[in-house]
DNA sequence: TCTAAATATTTTAAGTCTAAATAAAAATTA
DNA sequence: TAATTTTTATTTAGACTTAAAATATTTAGA
C-alpha cells in the first residue's frame, strides 16, 4: 500500500530536493529577465547592463559615490567598477571628482548629459520591468517581495557570521 | 490631511516603483547566492559555477546531451558551451561522442570519473542550498516556489509572442 | 538530382567578470 | 615620530560571455 505520510528519511530527502528546485527556479527567473533586459538595452540604447546599473546607482545618489561604494552596491569587484567607469567617463556620462579629504578616492557623479541620457533609459526600463511582473497580481507581487525580503535578510546575516 | 486612498495617478506611480524594487530584490537574492556558491566551489573544489552547471545537466541526463541542448538548458550561447566542454573534456570529466545519425552533432556524456567527481560536489552543494533557504519555513518555501513558477510561466509565454 | 534553406557546432573579436597583485594614501600603533 | 596595518583604487591574468561570422551537414524543394 501507499503510505500517505512518507517516513522521516524520505521526507527529508524530498525537502532537500525541493530546496534545489526552488534555487533553480529562482535562478531561471532572474536569468530570463536579465537576458531580456540585456538584449533590449543593446537593441534600443546600444548599451550594456553593467553600464546601466552604474548610472542607476548614481541617479539615486546625486551627491556622488566613491568607487568602493559603487562596487558594494553593484555587487561586483572594484576592478570591475574601474573599467566600467573608464568607459562611461570616456562617453561623457559620468566624471570622477577628486576627493580633497582623501586623495586615494574619487567621487563619481553623473554629468548633466549622463543624467539626461539615463533618464530616458530609466523610463523605458521601468516599463519593461512592469511588463515582466505583470503576470502576478498586486498582492502576489507583495507576497513575493516579502518572501524575498526574508530570504535576503537571512543571507546577509549568514554572511556576517561565517 | 493625509489621504488614506491615494489618487489613481499616485497609486500607479507607486506600483511602478514597486515593480522595480521587486526586481532589484530578486536580483540581489540571486546575486548573493551565486556569489557564495562561486566562492565555495573555488575554495573547496577548485572549480567554477559554469563547469559545475554543465556537469549537473549531464548528471540529470545519463543518456547524454547535445551541445545545443546544453546551451538551451544552461541559458548560454552554444559558443560558450563549446569552451566549457573543451575544458571538462581535457580534464577527463566529460567526453564527446560522435552521433551516427547526424554528423554535425555530438552527444556529451559524463565519464565514470566525471560522475564520481560530480557526485561528491553535488552532495555538498545541496547542503549549501538548503542552508541558504533555511531562513524560510517549509510553507514559505512552497509559497515562494509557487510565485516564481507563475512568474516563470509568464516570462516564457511572453517570449513566445514578442 | 541539384540547389537553397535550415541546423549544429566552432571560431573570432570584443567586452565583462573575478581574484590576486600592486601602488598610493590614510589610519593606527609602538 | 616612525613603522606597521588598513583602506582605496588600479592593474594584471585568466575564465566566461555574447554576438556574429564561418564551417560542415542535413533537409526540403524545384
PDB file of N, CA, C and O in Angstrom, chain A residues 22-56:
ATOM      1  N   UNK A  22      13.806  24.931  -5.835  1.00  0.00           N
ATOM      2  CA  UNK A  22      13.497  26.338  -5.560  1.00  0.00           C
ATOM      3  C   UNK A  22      14.635  27.236  -6.040  1.00  0.00           C
ATOM      4  O   UNK A  22      14.407  28.258  -6.700  1.00  0.00           O
ATOM      5  N   UNK A  23      15.843  26.834  -5.745  1.00  0.00           N
ATOM      6  CA  UNK A  23      17.005  27.623  -6.161  1.00  0.00           C
ATOM      7  C   UNK A  23      17.097  27.705  -7.694  1.00  0.00           C
ATOM      8  O   UNK A  23      17.292  28.782  -8.266  1.00  0.00           O
ATOM      9  N   UNK A  24      16.901  26.586  -8.358  1.00  0.00           N
ATOM     10  CA  UNK A  24      16.990  26.593  -9.820  1.00  0.00           C
ATOM     11  C   UNK A  24      15.901  27.469 -10.427  1.00  0.00           C
ATOM     12  O   UNK A  24      16.121  28.167 -11.417  1.00  0.00           O
ATOM     13  N   UNK A  25      14.728  27.462  -9.818  1.00  0.00           N
ATOM     14  CA  UNK A  25      13.635  28.277 -10.345  1.00  0.00           C
ATOM     15  C   UNK A  25      13.915  29.765 -10.131  1.00  0.00           C
ATOM     16  O   UNK A  25      13.657  30.589 -11.003  1.00  0.00           O
ATOM     17  N   UNK A  26      14.467  30.084  -8.964  1.00  0.00           N
ATOM     18  CA  UNK A  26      14.852  31.480  -8.685  1.00  0.00           C
ATOM     19  C   UNK A  26      15.887  31.950  -9.705  1.00  0.00           C
ATOM     20  O   UNK A  26      15.790  33.050 -10.274  1.00  0.00           O
ATOM     21  N   UNK A  27      16.863  31.083  -9.940  1.00  0.00           N
ATOM     22  CA  UNK A  27      17.923  31.422 -10.890  1.00  0.00           C
ATOM     23  C   UNK A  27      17.373  31.574 -12.302  1.00  0.00           C
ATOM     24  O   UNK A  27      17.737  32.507 -13.037  1.00  0.00           O
ATOM     25  N   UNK A  28      16.471  30.696 -12.683  1.00  0.00           N
ATOM     26  CA  UNK A  28      15.882  30.762 -14.022  1.00  0.00           C
ATOM     27  C   UNK A  28      15.118  32.068 -14.227  1.00  0.00           C
ATOM     28  O   UNK A  28      15.272  32.729 -15.267  1.00  0.00           O
ATOM     29  N   UNK A  29      14.306  32.435 -13.266  1.00  0.00           N
ATOM     30  CA  UNK A  29      13.536  33.688 -13.391  1.00  0.00           C
ATOM     31  C   UNK A  29      14.482  34.872 -13.560  1.00  0.00           C
ATOM     32  O   UNK A  29      14.286  35.719 -14.444  1.00  0.00           O
ATOM     33  N   UNK A  30      15.491  34.934 -12.729  1.00  0.00           N
ATOM     34  CA  UNK A  30      16.444  36.042 -12.813  1.00  0.00           C
ATOM     35  C   UNK A  30      17.160  36.043 -14.160  1.00  0.00           C
ATOM     36  O   UNK A  30      17.319  37.092 -14.795  1.00  0.00           O
ATOM     37  N   UNK A  31      17.571  34.863 -14.607  1.00  0.00           N
ATOM     38  CA  UNK A  31      18.265  34.781 -15.896  1.00  0.00           C
ATOM     39  C   UNK A  31      17.382  35.207 -17.054  1.00  0.00           C
ATOM     40  O   UNK A  31      17.833  35.896 -17.969  1.00  0.00           O
ATOM     41  N   UNK A  32      16.126  34.779 -17.033  1.00  0.00           N
ATOM     42  CA  UNK A  32      15.214  35.147 -18.123  1.00  0.00           C
ATOM     43  C   UNK A  32      15.068  36.668 -18.197  1.00  0.00           C
ATOM     44  O   UNK A  32      15.088  37.264 -19.274  1.00  0.00           O
ATOM     45  N   UNK A  33      14.920  37.291 -17.034  1.00  0.00           N
ATOM     46  CA  UNK A  33      14.721  38.737 -17.021  1.00  0.00           C
ATOM     47  C   UNK A  33      16.000  39.477 -17.414  1.00  0.00           C
ATOM     48  O   UNK A  33      15.971  40.381 -18.248  1.00  0.00           O
ATOM     49  N   UNK A  34      17.130  39.097 -16.834  1.00  0.00           N
ATOM     50  CA  UNK A  34      18.369  39.813 -17.177  1.00  0.00           C
ATOM     51  C   UNK A  34      18.710  39.635 -18.654  1.00  0.00           C
ATOM     52  O   UNK A  34      19.157  40.584 -19.296  1.00  0.00           O
ATOM     53  N   UNK A  35      18.482  38.451 -19.204  1.00  0.00           N
ATOM     54  CA  UNK A  35      18.782  38.232 -20.620  1.00  0.00           C
ATOM     55  C   UNK A  35      17.937  39.165 -21.483  1.00  0.00           C
ATOM     56  O   UNK A  35      18.430  39.758 -22.451  1.00  0.00           O
ATOM     57  N   UNK A  36      16.668  39.295 -21.132  1.00  0.00           N
ATOM     58  CA  UNK A  36      15.774  40.138 -21.915  1.00  0.00           C
ATOM     59  C   UNK A  36      16.155  41.617 -21.779  1.00  0.00           C
ATOM     60  O   UNK A  36      16.180  42.356 -22.773  1.00  0.00           O
ATOM     61  N   UNK A  37      16.474  42.047 -20.568  1.00  0.00           N
ATOM     62  CA  UNK A  37      16.880  43.438 -20.366  1.00  0.00           C
ATOM     63  C   UNK A  37      18.171  43.723 -21.128  1.00  0.00           C
ATOM     64  O   UNK A  37      18.319  44.757 -21.781  1.00  0.00           O
ATOM     65  N   UNK A  38      19.107  42.790 -21.059  1.00  0.00           N
ATOM     66  CA  UNK A  38      20.383  42.938 -21.758  1.00  0.00           C
ATOM     67  C   UNK A  38      20.153  43.130 -23.262  1.00  0.00           C
ATOM     68  O   UNK A  38      20.698  44.051 -23.876  1.00  0.00           O
ATOM     69  N   UNK A  39      19.343  42.270 -23.826  1.00  0.00           N
ATOM     70  CA  UNK A  39      19.063  42.351 -25.262  1.00  0.00           C
ATOM     71  C   UNK A  39      18.411  43.688 -25.632  1.00  0.00           C
ATOM     72  O   UNK A  39      18.816  44.340 -26.598  1.00  0.00           O
ATOM     73  N   UNK A  40      17.420  44.080 -24.840  1.00  0.00           N
ATOM     74  CA  UNK A  40      16.706  45.320 -25.165  1.00  0.00           C
ATOM     75  C   UNK A  40      17.587  46.545 -24.974  1.00  0.00           C
ATOM     76  O   UNK A  40      17.502  47.502 -25.754  1.00  0.00           O
ATOM     77  N   UNK A  41      18.423  46.544 -23.953  1.00  0.00           N
ATOM     78  CA  UNK A  41      19.329  47.683 -23.744  1.00  0.00           C
ATOM     79  C   UNK A  41      20.275  47.827 -24.938  1.00  0.00           C
ATOM     80  O   UNK A  41      20.558  48.927 -25.396  1.00  0.00           O
ATOM     81  N   UNK A  42      20.735  46.692 -25.435  1.00  0.00           N
ATOM     82  CA  UNK A  42      21.639  46.732 -26.580  1.00  0.00           C
ATOM     83  C   UNK A  42      20.909  47.216 -27.832  1.00  0.00           C
ATOM     84  O   UNK A  42      21.379  48.102 -28.541  1.00  0.00           O
ATOM     85  N   UNK A  43      19.721  46.637 -28.066  1.00  0.00           N
ATOM     86  CA  UNK A  43      18.992  46.976 -29.293  1.00  0.00           C
ATOM     87  C   UNK A  43      18.479  48.414 -29.287  1.00  0.00           C
ATOM     88  O   UNK A  43      18.538  49.104 -30.296  1.00  0.00           O
ATOM     89  N   UNK A  44      17.958  48.859 -28.140  1.00  0.00           N
ATOM     90  CA  UNK A  44      17.288  50.159 -28.128  1.00  0.00           C
ATOM     91  C   UNK A  44      18.196  51.300 -27.713  1.00  0.00           C
ATOM     92  O   UNK A  44      17.947  52.454 -28.081  1.00  0.00           O
ATOM     93  N   UNK A  45      19.217  51.000 -26.924  1.00  0.00           N
ATOM     94  CA  UNK A  45      20.064  52.098 -26.429  1.00  0.00           C
ATOM     95  C   UNK A  45      21.546  51.865 -26.685  1.00  0.00           C
ATOM     96  O   UNK A  45      22.376  52.689 -26.284  1.00  0.00           O
ATOM     97  N   UNK A  46      21.879  50.736 -27.321  1.00  0.00           N
ATOM     98  CA  UNK A  46      23.269  50.425 -27.611  1.00  0.00           C
ATOM     99  C   UNK A  46      24.141  50.536 -26.360  1.00  0.00           C
ATOM    100  O   UNK A  46      25.217  51.141 -26.384  1.00  0.00           O
ATOM    101  N   UNK A  47      23.651  49.985 -25.267  1.00  0.00           N
ATOM    102  CA  UNK A  47      24.462  49.990 -24.051  1.00  0.00           C
ATOM    103  C   UNK A  47      24.342  48.625 -23.376  1.00  0.00           C
ATOM    104  O   UNK A  47      23.675  47.729 -23.887  1.00  0.00           O
ATOM    105  N   UNK A  48      25.025  48.471 -22.245  1.00  0.00           N
ATOM    106  CA  UNK A  48      25.048  47.179 -21.560  1.00  0.00           C
ATOM    107  C   UNK A  48      24.441  47.302 -20.169  1.00  0.00           C
ATOM    108  O   UNK A  48      24.291  48.394 -19.637  1.00  0.00           O
ATOM    109  N   UNK A  49      24.126  46.149 -19.587  1.00  0.00           N
ATOM    110  CA  UNK A  49      23.522  46.133 -18.263  1.00  0.00           C
ATOM    111  C   UNK A  49      24.444  46.708 -17.193  1.00  0.00           C
ATOM    112  O   UNK A  49      23.990  47.522 -16.379  1.00  0.00           O
ATOM    113  N   UNK A  50      25.721  46.341 -17.148  1.00  0.00           N
ATOM    114  CA  UNK A  50      26.591  46.940 -16.124  1.00  0.00           C
ATOM    115  C   UNK A  50      26.693  48.461 -16.243  1.00  0.00           C
ATOM    116  O   UNK A  50      26.702  49.162 -15.230  1.00  0.00           O
ATOM    117  N   UNK A  51      26.730  48.966 -17.472  1.00  0.00           N
ATOM    118  CA  UNK A  51      26.766  50.421 -17.637  1.00  0.00           C
ATOM    119  C   UNK A  51      25.481  51.040 -17.102  1.00  0.00           C
ATOM    120  O   UNK A  51      25.511  52.051 -16.398  1.00  0.00           O
ATOM    121  N   UNK A  52      24.352  50.427 -17.462  1.00  0.00           N
ATOM    122  CA  UNK A  52      23.057  50.921 -16.983  1.00  0.00           C
ATOM    123  C   UNK A  52      23.006  50.885 -15.459  1.00  0.00           C
ATOM    124  O   UNK A  52      22.549  51.835 -14.815  1.00  0.00           O
ATOM    125  N   UNK A  53      23.476  49.793 -14.876  1.00  0.00           N
ATOM    126  CA  UNK A  53      23.450  49.651 -13.418  1.00  0.00           C
ATOM    127  C   UNK A  53      24.258  50.737 -12.732  1.00  0.00           C
ATOM    128  O   UNK A  53      23.824  51.301 -11.726  1.00  0.00           O
ATOM    129  N   UNK A  54      25.420  51.019 -13.285  1.00  0.00           N
ATOM    130  CA  UNK A  54      26.253  52.042 -12.645  1.00  0.00           C
ATOM    131  C   UNK A  54      25.555  53.402 -12.698  1.00  0.00           C
ATOM    132  O   UNK A  54      25.496  54.123 -11.690  1.00  0.00           O
ATOM    133  N   UNK A  55      25.002  53.737 -13.841  1.00  0.00           N
ATOM    134  CA  UNK A  55      24.277  55.003 -13.962  1.00  0.00           C
ATOM    135  C   UNK A  55      23.092  55.044 -12.995  1.00  0.00           C
ATOM    136  O   UNK A  55      22.813  56.081 -12.380  1.00  0.00           O
ATOM    137  N   UNK A  56      22.416  53.906 -12.856  1.00  0.00           N
ATOM    138  CA  UNK A  56      21.254  53.866 -11.966  1.00  0.00           C
ATOM    139  C   UNK A  56      21.659  54.140 -10.519  1.00  0.00           C
ATOM    140  O   UNK A  56      20.950  54.828  -9.782  1.00  0.00           O
TER     141      UNK A  56
END
